[in-house]
C-alpha positions as CSV (number, residue, x, y, z in Angstrom):
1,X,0.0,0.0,0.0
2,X,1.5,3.4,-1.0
3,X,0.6,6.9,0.9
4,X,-1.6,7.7,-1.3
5,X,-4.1,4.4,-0.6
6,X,-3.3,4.7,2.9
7,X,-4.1,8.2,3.6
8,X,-7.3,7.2,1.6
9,X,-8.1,4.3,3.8
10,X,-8.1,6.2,7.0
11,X,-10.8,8.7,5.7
12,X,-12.4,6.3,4.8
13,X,-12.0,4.0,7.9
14,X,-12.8,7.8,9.5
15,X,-15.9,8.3,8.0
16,X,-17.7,4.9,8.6
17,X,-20.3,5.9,11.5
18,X,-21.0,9.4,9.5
19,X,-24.5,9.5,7.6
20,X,-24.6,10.0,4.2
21,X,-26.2,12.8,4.0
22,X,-25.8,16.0,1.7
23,X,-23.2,18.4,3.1
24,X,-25.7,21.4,3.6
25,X,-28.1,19.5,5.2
26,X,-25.3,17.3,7.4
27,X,-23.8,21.1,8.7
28,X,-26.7,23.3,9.4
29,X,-25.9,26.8,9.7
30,X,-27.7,29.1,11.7
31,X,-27.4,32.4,9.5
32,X,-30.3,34.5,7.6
33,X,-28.7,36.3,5.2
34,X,-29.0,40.3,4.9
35,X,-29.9,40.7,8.2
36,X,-28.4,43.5,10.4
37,X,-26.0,41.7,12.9
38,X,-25.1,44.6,15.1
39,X,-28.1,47.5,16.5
40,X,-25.9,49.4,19.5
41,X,-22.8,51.4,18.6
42,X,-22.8,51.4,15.1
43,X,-21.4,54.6,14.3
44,X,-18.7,54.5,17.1
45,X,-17.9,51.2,15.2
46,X,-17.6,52.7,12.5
47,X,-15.7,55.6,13.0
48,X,-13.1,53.3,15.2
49,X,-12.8,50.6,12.0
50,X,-12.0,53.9,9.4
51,X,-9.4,55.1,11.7
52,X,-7.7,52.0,12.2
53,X,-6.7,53.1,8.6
54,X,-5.5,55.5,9.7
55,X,-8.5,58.1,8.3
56,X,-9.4,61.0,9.6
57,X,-12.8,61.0,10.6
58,X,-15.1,64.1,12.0
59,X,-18.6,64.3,12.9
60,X,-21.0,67.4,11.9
61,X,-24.1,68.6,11.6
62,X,-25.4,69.2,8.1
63,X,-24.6,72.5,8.4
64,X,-21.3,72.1,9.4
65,X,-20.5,70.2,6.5
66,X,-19.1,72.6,4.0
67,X,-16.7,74.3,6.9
68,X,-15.4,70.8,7.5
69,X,-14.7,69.9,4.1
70,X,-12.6,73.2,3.7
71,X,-11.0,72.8,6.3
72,X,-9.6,69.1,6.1
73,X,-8.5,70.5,2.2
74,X,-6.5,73.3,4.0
75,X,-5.3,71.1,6.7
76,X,-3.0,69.1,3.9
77,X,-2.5,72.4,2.1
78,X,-4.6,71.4,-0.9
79,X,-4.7,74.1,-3.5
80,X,-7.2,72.5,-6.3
81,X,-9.8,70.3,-5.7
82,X,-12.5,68.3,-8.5
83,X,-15.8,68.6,-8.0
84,X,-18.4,65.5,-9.1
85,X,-21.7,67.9,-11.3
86,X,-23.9,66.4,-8.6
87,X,-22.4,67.5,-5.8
88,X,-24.4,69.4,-2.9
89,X,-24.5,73.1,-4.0
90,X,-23.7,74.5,0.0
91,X,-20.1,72.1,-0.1
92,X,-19.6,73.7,-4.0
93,X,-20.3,77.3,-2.4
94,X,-18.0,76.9,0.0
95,X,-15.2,75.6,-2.0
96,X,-15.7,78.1,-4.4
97,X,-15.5,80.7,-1.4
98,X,-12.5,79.5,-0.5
99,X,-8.9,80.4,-1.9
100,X,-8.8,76.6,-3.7
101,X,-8.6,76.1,-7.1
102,X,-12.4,74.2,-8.0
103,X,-12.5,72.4,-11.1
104,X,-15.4,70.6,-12.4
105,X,-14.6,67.3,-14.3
106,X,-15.8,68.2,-18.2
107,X,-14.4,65.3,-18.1
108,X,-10.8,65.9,-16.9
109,X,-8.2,64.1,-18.8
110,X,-5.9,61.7,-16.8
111,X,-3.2,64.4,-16.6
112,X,-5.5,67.1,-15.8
113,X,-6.6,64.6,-12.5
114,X,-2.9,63.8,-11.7
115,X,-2.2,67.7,-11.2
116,X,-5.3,67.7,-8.8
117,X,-4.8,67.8,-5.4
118,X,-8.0,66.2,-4.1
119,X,-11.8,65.2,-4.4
120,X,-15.1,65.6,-2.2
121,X,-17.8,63.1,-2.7
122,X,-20.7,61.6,-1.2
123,X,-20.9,58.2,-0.3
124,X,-23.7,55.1,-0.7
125,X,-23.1,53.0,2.0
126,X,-20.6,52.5,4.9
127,X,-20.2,49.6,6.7
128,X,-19.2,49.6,10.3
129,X,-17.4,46.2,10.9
130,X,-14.7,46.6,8.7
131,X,-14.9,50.7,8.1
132,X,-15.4,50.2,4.7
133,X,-16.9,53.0,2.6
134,X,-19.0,51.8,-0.6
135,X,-19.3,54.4,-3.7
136,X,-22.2,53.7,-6.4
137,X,-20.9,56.7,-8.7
138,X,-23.9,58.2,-9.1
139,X,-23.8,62.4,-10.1
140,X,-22.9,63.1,-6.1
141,X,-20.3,61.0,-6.4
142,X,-18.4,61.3,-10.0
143,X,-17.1,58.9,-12.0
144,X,-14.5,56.7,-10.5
145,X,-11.4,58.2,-12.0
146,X,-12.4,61.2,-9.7
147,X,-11.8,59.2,-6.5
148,X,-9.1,57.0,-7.5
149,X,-6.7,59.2,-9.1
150,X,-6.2,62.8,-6.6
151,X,-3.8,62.1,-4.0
152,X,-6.9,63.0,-1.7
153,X,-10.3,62.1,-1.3
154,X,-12.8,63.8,1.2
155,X,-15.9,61.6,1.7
156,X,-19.1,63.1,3.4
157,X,-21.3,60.3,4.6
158,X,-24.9,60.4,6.9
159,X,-25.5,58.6,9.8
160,X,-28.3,56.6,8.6
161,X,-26.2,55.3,5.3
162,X,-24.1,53.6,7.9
163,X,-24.7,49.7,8.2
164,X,-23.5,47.1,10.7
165,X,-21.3,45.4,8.2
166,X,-20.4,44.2,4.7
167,X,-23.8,41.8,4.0
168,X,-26.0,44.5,5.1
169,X,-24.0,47.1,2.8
170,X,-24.0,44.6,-0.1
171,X,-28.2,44.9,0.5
172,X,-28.4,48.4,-0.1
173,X,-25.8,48.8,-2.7
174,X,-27.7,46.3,-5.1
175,X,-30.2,48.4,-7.0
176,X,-27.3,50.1,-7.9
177,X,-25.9,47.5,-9.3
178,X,-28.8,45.3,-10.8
179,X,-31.0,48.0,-11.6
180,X,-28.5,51.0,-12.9
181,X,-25.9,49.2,-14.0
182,X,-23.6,51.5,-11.7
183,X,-20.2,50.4,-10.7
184,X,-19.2,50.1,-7.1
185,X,-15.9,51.3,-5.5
186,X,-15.1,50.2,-2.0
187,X,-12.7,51.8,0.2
188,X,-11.0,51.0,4.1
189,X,-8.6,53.6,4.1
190,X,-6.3,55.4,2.0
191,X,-4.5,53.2,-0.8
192,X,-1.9,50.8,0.7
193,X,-0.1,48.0,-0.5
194,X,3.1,45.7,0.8
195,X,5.4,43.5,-1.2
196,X,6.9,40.3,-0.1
197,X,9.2,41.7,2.1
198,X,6.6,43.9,3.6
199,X,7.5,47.0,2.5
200,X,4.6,49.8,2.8
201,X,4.0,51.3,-0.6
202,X,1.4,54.5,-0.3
203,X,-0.8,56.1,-2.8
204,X,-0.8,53.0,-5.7
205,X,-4.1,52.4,-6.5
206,X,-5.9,55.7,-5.4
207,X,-5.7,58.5,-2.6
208,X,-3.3,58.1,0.2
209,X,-5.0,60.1,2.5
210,X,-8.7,59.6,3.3
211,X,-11.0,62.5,5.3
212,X,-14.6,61.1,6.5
213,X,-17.1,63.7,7.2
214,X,-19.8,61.6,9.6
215,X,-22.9,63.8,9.4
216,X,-25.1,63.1,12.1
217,X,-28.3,65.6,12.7
């Protein structure tokens, strides 16, 4: 008898007293998909899961919003900033009150977006288990070259498009998906990647720093 037909007969010989049964039925799983796993703390969750990104996140009212998002551009001395066309008008206002460069995507070309300093979007969805923040690129939002190629993104997302984690998210993100045809963009944190040796590479597949506005009224 070789290893192979040995290793073979001891499963087997190990599997005599188990009943043949299919595997879903022989492992039941108590699970019901979609539903919200997590009621209490959510958005404390959440904001502790996008900083262990190492994101900044605030909290404001809604009319605090526009002061926050200037301020978090002049905090990492941003001097031009793209705009999505369906952005809220107050945030636009603001920008455009400010001493930063706003520039509307017409669409920008690639090297227009690489001189850009940063972004402000919306969000979709955010889920709070693994701080994960999902874009649907719809017109408050931009197309996803906006938010993968500035060296900065500033994301404003409301309380009650905060989830308990990714299945829930996944649930509302759908329609967007099945009924638009939208794509979806998922971020945890700025863009980070390692090599083999584990060496910390910044910035290589979209925005190394990340700003969360939390907006809770």
């Amino acid at each position: 008898m070789n290893a192979r037909e040995e290793i073979l007969t001891r499963i087997r010989t190990a599997l005599q007293d188990v009943p043949e049964v299919a595997p879903e039925v022989d492992v039941p799983v108590e699970w019901e998909y979609h539903r919200a796993t997590r009621t209490e703390g959510v958005l404390d969750l959440f904001v502790e899961r996008v900083e262990d990104y190492k994101a900044a996140v605030v909290r404001a009212n809604s009319g605090e919003v526009p002061g926050r998002i200037v301020e978090a551009l002049n905090a990492h001395d941003v001097h031009s900033v793209v705009l999505p066309a369906g952005l809220d008008p107050t945030w636009r206002a603001a920008l455009e009150a400010s001493e930063i460069e706003v520039r509307d995507d017409t669409p920008l070309d690639r090297a227009q977006l690489d001189t850009t300093d940063a972004v402000v979007t919306a969000a979709c969805v955010g889920a709070a288990e693994t701080g994960t923040i999902f874009l649907d690129h719809r017109p408050d939002q931009g197309r996803r070259a906006l938010t993968l190629v500035p060296d900065m993104h500033v994301c404003v997302i409301r309380a009650d498009q905060v989830v308990s984690d990714v299945p829930e998210a996944i649930t509302r993100v759908a329609p967007s998906v099945r009924e638009n045809q939208l794509p979806v963009t998922m971020i945890s944190g700025g863009s980070a990647t390692s090599d083999i040796e584990l060496s910390r590479v910044e910035g290589v597949h979209g925005p190394r720093t990340l700003h969360v506005v939390l907006v809770q009224d």
